[in-house]
Amino acid sequence: MKITEPPRSPERRKRDLLSRLATEMDIWVATADADGLPCLVPLWFSWDGEALWLATRPTTPTGRNLRDGGRARLALGDTLDVVLIDGDVQMYAAEEAPSAAAEVFLAKTGWDPRTDGKPYVWFQVRPRAIQARNGEHEMPGRHLMRDGVWVV
């Protein structure tokens, strides 16, 4: 692939990121267990303007890793248009999740884990760091958030 477009400004990258968080359905969720065994799965997600919300069964490797590790790396896109989000994780029982977050998730995905016949838990992922780049030429300026604070 030959790069023909100039790099996006940080402001444009942030706008593009927020648009993707509002419209994309799946996000890659990377976790590890206490022994360092990695796990990578796609999950549906929603964005409430401050945090991402995920739902999975508490008995899955991802559910256990999110609960026990308290951290995750999330990723959108393919290798040419990447968003990486490192975040702190908090778990909520199905009935304890804030109703506003659950309603945003339902509106976006059409699925309500609170009413599913199987037990699900919610995970709130608060971003600590966000990077966005579309090609190697966007490596400089890829950091949009550091230490939980937007830098653009």
Short mmCIF file of N, CA and C in Angstrom, two decimals:
data_model
loop_
_atom_site.label_atom_id
_atom_site.label_comp_id
_atom_site.label_asym_id
_atom_site.label_seq_id
_atom_site.Cartn_x
_atom_site.Cartn_y
_atom_site.Cartn_z
N MET A 1 0.83 -1.18 0.00
CA MET A 1 0.00 0.00 0.00
C MET A 1 0.87 1.24 0.00
N LYS A 2 0.56 2.15 -0.85
CA LYS A 2 1.29 3.41 -0.92
C LYS A 2 0.46 4.49 -0.21
N ILE A 3 1.10 5.20 0.69
CA ILE A 3 0.42 6.27 1.42
C ILE A 3 0.40 7.52 0.55
N THR A 4 -0.78 8.02 0.29
CA THR A 4 -0.92 9.21 -0.55
C THR A 4 -1.55 10.38 0.19
N GLU A 5 -2.20 10.11 1.33
CA GLU A 5 -2.85 11.16 2.10
C GLU A 5 -1.92 11.67 3.18
N PRO A 6 -2.00 12.96 3.50
CA PRO A 6 -1.20 13.47 4.62
C PRO A 6 -1.78 12.96 5.94
N PRO A 7 -0.99 12.95 7.00
CA PRO A 7 -1.50 12.51 8.30
C PRO A 7 -2.66 13.41 8.76
N ARG A 8 -3.62 12.80 9.44
CA ARG A 8 -4.73 13.57 10.02
C ARG A 8 -4.21 14.38 11.21
N SER A 9 -4.84 15.49 11.47
CA SER A 9 -4.51 16.27 12.65
C SER A 9 -5.00 15.51 13.89
N PRO A 10 -4.45 15.79 15.05
CA PRO A 10 -4.95 15.15 16.26
C PRO A 10 -6.44 15.42 16.48
N GLU A 11 -6.89 16.60 16.19
CA GLU A 11 -8.31 16.93 16.34
C GLU A 11 -9.18 16.08 15.42
N ARG A 12 -8.73 15.88 14.20
CA ARG A 12 -9.47 15.03 13.26
C ARG A 12 -9.48 13.58 13.73
N ARG A 13 -8.35 13.12 14.26
CA ARG A 13 -8.28 11.76 14.78
C ARG A 13 -9.27 11.56 15.93
N LYS A 14 -9.37 12.55 16.81
CA LYS A 14 -10.31 12.45 17.93
C LYS A 14 -11.75 12.42 17.41
N ARG A 15 -12.08 13.27 16.45
CA ARG A 15 -13.43 13.25 15.86
C ARG A 15 -13.73 11.89 15.24
N ASP A 16 -12.76 11.37 14.49
CA ASP A 16 -12.93 10.06 13.86
C ASP A 16 -13.11 8.97 14.91
N LEU A 17 -12.32 9.03 15.97
CA LEU A 17 -12.42 8.06 17.06
C LEU A 17 -13.81 8.10 17.69
N LEU A 18 -14.29 9.28 18.04
CA LEU A 18 -15.60 9.39 18.68
C LEU A 18 -16.71 8.90 17.76
N SER A 19 -16.57 9.13 16.48
CA SER A 19 -17.54 8.62 15.52
C SER A 19 -17.53 7.09 15.50
N ARG A 20 -16.36 6.51 15.52
CA ARG A 20 -16.24 5.05 15.52
C ARG A 20 -16.81 4.45 16.79
N LEU A 21 -16.55 5.09 17.92
CA LEU A 21 -17.09 4.58 19.18
C LEU A 21 -18.62 4.60 19.18
N ALA A 22 -19.19 5.56 18.48
CA ALA A 22 -20.65 5.67 18.42
C ALA A 22 -21.26 4.68 17.43
N THR A 23 -20.52 4.30 16.39
CA THR A 23 -21.15 3.52 15.33
C THR A 23 -20.69 2.07 15.22
N GLU A 24 -19.46 1.76 15.57
CA GLU A 24 -18.99 0.38 15.42
C GLU A 24 -19.60 -0.50 16.50
N MET A 25 -19.85 -1.75 16.15
CA MET A 25 -20.50 -2.70 17.07
C MET A 25 -19.51 -3.52 17.89
N ASP A 26 -18.43 -3.94 17.27
CA ASP A 26 -17.50 -4.87 17.90
C ASP A 26 -16.19 -4.18 18.24
N ILE A 27 -15.60 -4.64 19.33
CA ILE A 27 -14.29 -4.17 19.72
C ILE A 27 -13.48 -5.38 20.17
N TRP A 28 -12.20 -5.40 19.84
CA TRP A 28 -11.32 -6.47 20.30
C TRP A 28 -10.99 -6.21 21.75
N VAL A 29 -11.08 -7.24 22.57
CA VAL A 29 -10.81 -7.14 24.00
C VAL A 29 -9.65 -8.07 24.32
N ALA A 30 -8.54 -7.48 24.75
CA ALA A 30 -7.35 -8.25 25.10
C ALA A 30 -7.16 -8.22 26.61
N THR A 31 -7.02 -9.42 27.19
CA THR A 31 -6.81 -9.57 28.62
C THR A 31 -5.75 -10.64 28.83
N ALA A 32 -5.36 -10.80 30.08
CA ALA A 32 -4.45 -11.89 30.45
C ALA A 32 -4.82 -12.37 31.84
N ASP A 33 -4.56 -13.64 32.08
CA ASP A 33 -4.82 -14.17 33.42
C ASP A 33 -3.60 -13.92 34.31
N ALA A 34 -3.67 -14.38 35.55
CA ALA A 34 -2.60 -14.13 36.52
C ALA A 34 -1.26 -14.73 36.09
N ASP A 35 -1.31 -15.79 35.27
CA ASP A 35 -0.08 -16.40 34.77
C ASP A 35 0.42 -15.76 33.48
N GLY A 36 -0.33 -14.76 33.00
CA GLY A 36 0.08 -14.08 31.78
C GLY A 36 -0.47 -14.69 30.51
N LEU A 37 -1.34 -15.71 30.62
CA LEU A 37 -1.92 -16.34 29.43
C LEU A 37 -2.87 -15.34 28.77
N PRO A 38 -2.59 -14.95 27.53
CA PRO A 38 -3.42 -13.94 26.88
C PRO A 38 -4.74 -14.50 26.35
N CYS A 39 -5.69 -13.60 26.23
CA CYS A 39 -7.00 -13.94 25.66
C CYS A 39 -7.42 -12.74 24.82
N LEU A 40 -7.89 -12.99 23.61
CA LEU A 40 -8.32 -11.94 22.70
C LEU A 40 -9.64 -12.34 22.08
N VAL A 41 -10.69 -11.54 22.30
CA VAL A 41 -12.01 -11.85 21.75
C VAL A 41 -12.69 -10.55 21.31
N PRO A 42 -13.57 -10.65 20.31
CA PRO A 42 -14.39 -9.49 19.97
C PRO A 42 -15.68 -9.51 20.80
N LEU A 43 -16.07 -8.36 21.29
CA LEU A 43 -17.32 -8.22 22.03
C LEU A 43 -18.07 -7.00 21.53
N TRP A 44 -19.39 -7.03 21.64
CA TRP A 44 -20.18 -5.83 21.40
C TRP A 44 -19.87 -4.83 22.51
N PHE A 45 -20.00 -3.56 22.19
CA PHE A 45 -19.70 -2.53 23.18
C PHE A 45 -20.57 -1.30 22.94
N SER A 46 -20.61 -0.47 23.95
CA SER A 46 -21.20 0.86 23.78
C SER A 46 -20.29 1.87 24.48
N TRP A 47 -20.48 3.11 24.12
CA TRP A 47 -19.67 4.22 24.64
C TRP A 47 -20.65 5.24 25.21
N ASP A 48 -20.44 5.64 26.46
CA ASP A 48 -21.36 6.60 27.09
C ASP A 48 -20.80 8.02 27.16
N GLY A 49 -19.69 8.24 26.48
CA GLY A 49 -19.05 9.55 26.51
C GLY A 49 -17.87 9.62 27.46
N GLU A 50 -17.81 8.66 28.39
CA GLU A 50 -16.70 8.62 29.34
C GLU A 50 -16.07 7.24 29.46
N ALA A 51 -16.85 6.21 29.18
CA ALA A 51 -16.37 4.84 29.34
C ALA A 51 -17.02 3.94 28.31
N LEU A 52 -16.36 2.81 28.08
CA LEU A 52 -16.93 1.77 27.23
C LEU A 52 -17.59 0.74 28.14
N TRP A 53 -18.67 0.16 27.64
CA TRP A 53 -19.40 -0.87 28.38
C TRP A 53 -19.42 -2.14 27.57
N LEU A 54 -19.08 -3.25 28.23
CA LEU A 54 -19.04 -4.58 27.64
C LEU A 54 -19.88 -5.50 28.52
N ALA A 55 -20.39 -6.54 27.95
CA ALA A 55 -21.09 -7.57 28.74
C ALA A 55 -20.62 -8.93 28.27
N THR A 56 -20.33 -9.78 29.23
CA THR A 56 -19.96 -11.16 28.92
C THR A 56 -20.30 -12.02 30.13
N ARG A 57 -20.23 -13.29 29.94
CA ARG A 57 -20.52 -14.19 31.06
C ARG A 57 -19.33 -14.18 32.02
N PRO A 58 -19.60 -14.25 33.30
CA PRO A 58 -18.51 -14.16 34.28
C PRO A 58 -17.60 -15.38 34.29
N THR A 59 -18.03 -16.48 33.69
CA THR A 59 -17.24 -17.71 33.69
C THR A 59 -16.31 -17.84 32.49
N THR A 60 -16.40 -16.93 31.53
CA THR A 60 -15.51 -17.00 30.37
C THR A 60 -14.11 -16.54 30.77
N PRO A 61 -13.08 -16.93 30.02
CA PRO A 61 -11.75 -16.41 30.32
C PRO A 61 -11.71 -14.87 30.32
N THR A 62 -12.40 -14.26 29.37
CA THR A 62 -12.41 -12.80 29.32
C THR A 62 -13.08 -12.23 30.56
N GLY A 63 -14.23 -12.78 30.95
CA GLY A 63 -14.92 -12.31 32.15
C GLY A 63 -14.05 -12.44 33.39
N ARG A 64 -13.40 -13.58 33.55
CA ARG A 64 -12.52 -13.78 34.72
C ARG A 64 -11.34 -12.82 34.69
N ASN A 65 -10.73 -12.67 33.50
CA ASN A 65 -9.55 -11.81 33.39
C ASN A 65 -9.89 -10.35 33.65
N LEU A 66 -11.03 -9.89 33.12
CA LEU A 66 -11.44 -8.51 33.36
C LEU A 66 -11.71 -8.29 34.85
N ARG A 67 -12.40 -9.22 35.46
CA ARG A 67 -12.72 -9.12 36.89
C ARG A 67 -11.45 -9.13 37.75
N ASP A 68 -10.59 -10.11 37.50
CA ASP A 68 -9.42 -10.29 38.36
C ASP A 68 -8.29 -9.32 38.07
N GLY A 69 -8.12 -8.98 36.79
CA GLY A 69 -6.99 -8.13 36.41
C GLY A 69 -7.27 -6.64 36.53
N GLY A 70 -8.53 -6.26 36.32
CA GLY A 70 -8.89 -4.86 36.45
C GLY A 70 -8.38 -3.96 35.34
N ARG A 71 -7.84 -4.56 34.28
CA ARG A 71 -7.33 -3.79 33.15
C ARG A 71 -7.61 -4.52 31.86
N ALA A 72 -7.65 -3.75 30.77
CA ALA A 72 -7.83 -4.36 29.45
C ALA A 72 -7.24 -3.44 28.40
N ARG A 73 -6.92 -4.03 27.29
CA ARG A 73 -6.59 -3.27 26.08
C ARG A 73 -7.67 -3.60 25.07
N LEU A 74 -8.27 -2.55 24.52
CA LEU A 74 -9.32 -2.68 23.53
C LEU A 74 -8.78 -2.15 22.21
N ALA A 75 -9.27 -2.70 21.11
CA ALA A 75 -8.78 -2.26 19.80
C ALA A 75 -9.92 -2.25 18.80
N LEU A 76 -9.92 -1.21 17.99
CA LEU A 76 -10.84 -1.09 16.86
C LEU A 76 -10.02 -1.12 15.58
N GLY A 77 -10.63 -1.66 14.54
CA GLY A 77 -10.05 -1.53 13.22
C GLY A 77 -9.08 -2.61 12.84
N ASP A 78 -8.63 -2.45 11.62
CA ASP A 78 -7.64 -3.38 11.09
C ASP A 78 -6.26 -2.77 11.28
N THR A 79 -5.26 -3.40 10.71
CA THR A 79 -3.89 -2.95 10.94
C THR A 79 -3.57 -1.63 10.25
N LEU A 80 -4.42 -1.19 9.34
CA LEU A 80 -4.17 0.09 8.67
C LEU A 80 -4.87 1.26 9.34
N ASP A 81 -5.89 0.99 10.14
CA ASP A 81 -6.66 2.06 10.78
C ASP A 81 -6.94 1.62 12.21
N VAL A 82 -5.99 1.87 13.09
CA VAL A 82 -5.98 1.28 14.41
C VAL A 82 -6.37 2.29 15.49
N VAL A 83 -7.19 1.84 16.43
CA VAL A 83 -7.43 2.55 17.68
C VAL A 83 -7.09 1.58 18.80
N LEU A 84 -6.23 1.99 19.72
CA LEU A 84 -5.87 1.20 20.89
C LEU A 84 -6.31 1.96 22.13
N ILE A 85 -7.04 1.28 23.01
CA ILE A 85 -7.54 1.90 24.23
C ILE A 85 -7.09 1.04 25.41
N ASP A 86 -6.32 1.62 26.30
CA ASP A 86 -5.93 0.95 27.54
C ASP A 86 -6.81 1.52 28.64
N GLY A 87 -7.44 0.62 29.42
CA GLY A 87 -8.36 1.12 30.41
C GLY A 87 -8.41 0.33 31.69
N ASP A 88 -8.96 0.99 32.70
CA ASP A 88 -9.23 0.38 33.99
C ASP A 88 -10.64 -0.18 33.97
N VAL A 89 -10.82 -1.34 34.57
CA VAL A 89 -12.07 -2.09 34.47
C VAL A 89 -12.76 -2.18 35.83
N GLN A 90 -14.07 -1.99 35.80
CA GLN A 90 -14.91 -2.23 36.97
C GLN A 90 -16.05 -3.14 36.55
N MET A 91 -16.33 -4.16 37.35
CA MET A 91 -17.38 -5.12 37.05
C MET A 91 -18.65 -4.75 37.80
N TYR A 92 -19.80 -4.99 37.13
CA TYR A 92 -21.11 -4.78 37.73
C TYR A 92 -21.95 -6.03 37.48
N ALA A 93 -22.65 -6.48 38.50
CA ALA A 93 -23.63 -7.54 38.29
C ALA A 93 -24.70 -7.00 37.35
N ALA A 94 -25.41 -7.90 36.67
CA ALA A 94 -26.39 -7.50 35.66
C ALA A 94 -27.36 -6.47 36.21
N GLU A 95 -27.84 -6.67 37.42
CA GLU A 95 -28.83 -5.76 38.00
C GLU A 95 -28.21 -4.51 38.62
N GLU A 96 -26.88 -4.45 38.72
CA GLU A 96 -26.21 -3.30 39.34
C GLU A 96 -25.71 -2.28 38.32
N ALA A 97 -25.68 -2.64 37.06
CA ALA A 97 -25.17 -1.71 36.04
C ALA A 97 -26.07 -0.48 35.99
N PRO A 98 -25.49 0.69 35.82
CA PRO A 98 -26.32 1.88 35.69
C PRO A 98 -27.31 1.71 34.54
N SER A 99 -28.55 2.03 34.78
CA SER A 99 -29.58 1.81 33.75
C SER A 99 -29.28 2.62 32.49
N ALA A 100 -28.73 3.81 32.64
CA ALA A 100 -28.42 4.62 31.45
C ALA A 100 -27.40 3.90 30.55
N ALA A 101 -26.38 3.29 31.16
CA ALA A 101 -25.37 2.56 30.37
C ALA A 101 -26.00 1.35 29.69
N ALA A 102 -26.84 0.62 30.42
CA ALA A 102 -27.50 -0.56 29.84
C ALA A 102 -28.43 -0.17 28.70
N GLU A 103 -29.11 0.96 28.82
CA GLU A 103 -30.03 1.41 27.78
C GLU A 103 -29.27 1.84 26.52
N VAL A 104 -28.13 2.49 26.69
CA VAL A 104 -27.30 2.87 25.53
C VAL A 104 -26.82 1.61 24.82
N PHE A 105 -26.41 0.62 25.59
CA PHE A 105 -25.96 -0.66 25.02
C PHE A 105 -27.10 -1.33 24.25
N LEU A 106 -28.27 -1.37 24.85
CA LEU A 106 -29.43 -1.98 24.19
C LEU A 106 -29.79 -1.24 22.91
N ALA A 107 -29.79 0.08 22.95
CA ALA A 107 -30.14 0.87 21.76
C ALA A 107 -29.14 0.62 20.63
N LYS A 108 -27.89 0.44 20.96
CA LYS A 108 -26.86 0.25 19.94
C LYS A 108 -26.86 -1.17 19.38
N THR A 109 -26.98 -2.16 20.28
CA THR A 109 -26.80 -3.55 19.85
C THR A 109 -28.11 -4.30 19.63
N GLY A 110 -29.19 -3.84 20.24
CA GLY A 110 -30.45 -4.57 20.16
C GLY A 110 -30.51 -5.75 21.12
N TRP A 111 -29.54 -5.87 22.02
CA TRP A 111 -29.47 -6.98 22.96
C TRP A 111 -29.39 -6.43 24.37
N ASP A 112 -30.12 -7.04 25.28
CA ASP A 112 -30.12 -6.62 26.67
C ASP A 112 -29.64 -7.77 27.55
N PRO A 113 -28.37 -7.74 27.96
CA PRO A 113 -27.85 -8.82 28.80
C PRO A 113 -28.61 -8.98 30.12
N ARG A 114 -29.28 -7.94 30.57
CA ARG A 114 -30.03 -8.02 31.83
C ARG A 114 -31.20 -9.00 31.74
N THR A 115 -31.71 -9.22 30.53
CA THR A 115 -32.87 -10.09 30.37
C THR A 115 -32.54 -11.41 29.70
N ASP A 116 -31.25 -11.63 29.42
CA ASP A 116 -30.84 -12.89 28.80
C ASP A 116 -31.01 -14.03 29.81
N GLY A 117 -31.32 -15.21 29.34
CA GLY A 117 -31.52 -16.35 30.23
C GLY A 117 -30.26 -16.82 30.92
N LYS A 118 -29.10 -16.48 30.37
CA LYS A 118 -27.83 -16.88 30.96
C LYS A 118 -27.29 -15.71 31.79
N PRO A 119 -26.48 -16.01 32.80
CA PRO A 119 -25.95 -14.92 33.63
C PRO A 119 -24.85 -14.13 32.91
N TYR A 120 -25.03 -12.84 32.86
CA TYR A 120 -24.04 -11.93 32.29
C TYR A 120 -23.67 -10.90 33.34
N VAL A 121 -22.47 -10.36 33.19
CA VAL A 121 -22.04 -9.23 34.00
C VAL A 121 -21.59 -8.11 33.06
N TRP A 122 -21.58 -6.92 33.59
CA TRP A 122 -21.17 -5.74 32.83
C TRP A 122 -19.76 -5.34 33.25
N PHE A 123 -19.03 -4.82 32.29
CA PHE A 123 -17.70 -4.29 32.57
C PHE A 123 -17.63 -2.87 32.01
N GLN A 124 -17.31 -1.96 32.89
CA GLN A 124 -17.07 -0.57 32.50
C GLN A 124 -15.56 -0.41 32.32
N VAL A 125 -15.15 0.05 31.15
CA VAL A 125 -13.74 0.27 30.87
C VAL A 125 -13.53 1.77 30.72
N ARG A 126 -12.85 2.35 31.69
CA ARG A 126 -12.53 3.79 31.66
C ARG A 126 -11.16 3.96 31.00
N PRO A 127 -11.11 4.63 29.85
CA PRO A 127 -9.83 4.78 29.17
C PRO A 127 -8.79 5.53 30.00
N ARG A 128 -7.59 5.00 29.98
CA ARG A 128 -6.43 5.68 30.59
C ARG A 128 -5.52 6.21 29.49
N ALA A 129 -5.50 5.51 28.35
CA ALA A 129 -4.67 5.93 27.22
C ALA A 129 -5.38 5.51 25.93
N ILE A 130 -5.34 6.41 24.95
CA ILE A 130 -5.92 6.11 23.63
C ILE A 130 -4.93 6.53 22.56
N GLN A 131 -4.72 5.63 21.61
CA GLN A 131 -3.90 5.92 20.44
C GLN A 131 -4.74 5.68 19.19
N ALA A 132 -4.53 6.50 18.18
CA ALA A 132 -5.22 6.31 16.89
C ALA A 132 -4.25 6.65 15.77
N ARG A 133 -4.20 5.73 14.81
CA ARG A 133 -3.36 5.99 13.63
C ARG A 133 -3.92 5.25 12.43
N ASN A 134 -3.76 5.87 11.30
CA ASN A 134 -4.18 5.29 10.03
C ASN A 134 -2.95 5.22 9.14
N GLY A 135 -2.17 4.18 9.34
CA GLY A 135 -0.94 4.02 8.58
C GLY A 135 0.28 4.46 9.38
N GLU A 136 1.41 3.99 8.93
CA GLU A 136 2.68 4.28 9.59
C GLU A 136 2.98 5.77 9.67
N HIS A 137 2.54 6.52 8.67
CA HIS A 137 2.85 7.95 8.65
C HIS A 137 2.09 8.72 9.75
N GLU A 138 1.15 8.07 10.43
CA GLU A 138 0.45 8.73 11.53
C GLU A 138 0.96 8.30 12.91
N MET A 139 2.11 7.65 12.95
CA MET A 139 2.67 7.28 14.25
C MET A 139 2.94 8.52 15.11
N PRO A 140 3.58 9.56 14.58
CA PRO A 140 3.70 10.77 15.39
C PRO A 140 2.31 11.36 15.65
N GLY A 141 2.05 11.77 16.86
CA GLY A 141 0.76 12.36 17.19
C GLY A 141 -0.35 11.35 17.42
N ARG A 142 -0.02 10.07 17.58
CA ARG A 142 -1.05 9.05 17.72
C ARG A 142 -1.71 9.04 19.09
N HIS A 143 -1.08 9.64 20.09
CA HIS A 143 -1.63 9.63 21.45
C HIS A 143 -2.70 10.71 21.60
N LEU A 144 -3.94 10.26 21.82
CA LEU A 144 -5.05 11.19 21.99
C LEU A 144 -5.40 11.38 23.47
N MET A 145 -5.07 10.38 24.29
CA MET A 145 -5.32 10.45 25.73
C MET A 145 -4.15 9.81 26.46
N ARG A 146 -3.78 10.45 27.56
CA ARG A 146 -2.75 9.91 28.45
C ARG A 146 -3.21 10.10 29.88
N ASP A 147 -2.98 9.12 30.71
CA ASP A 147 -3.36 9.19 32.13
C ASP A 147 -4.81 9.61 32.33
N GLY A 148 -5.68 9.17 31.43
CA GLY A 148 -7.11 9.44 31.56
C GLY A 148 -7.54 10.83 31.15
N VAL A 149 -6.63 11.61 30.55
CA VAL A 149 -6.92 12.98 30.15
C VAL A 149 -6.68 13.12 28.64
N TRP A 150 -7.69 13.69 27.95
CA TRP A 150 -7.52 13.97 26.51
C TRP A 150 -6.37 14.94 26.33
N VAL A 151 -5.49 14.66 25.39
CA VAL A 151 -4.39 15.58 25.08
C VAL A 151 -4.71 16.43 23.85
N VAL A 152 -5.85 16.19 23.24
CA VAL A 152 -6.35 17.01 22.12
C VAL A 152 -7.73 17.49 22.44
#
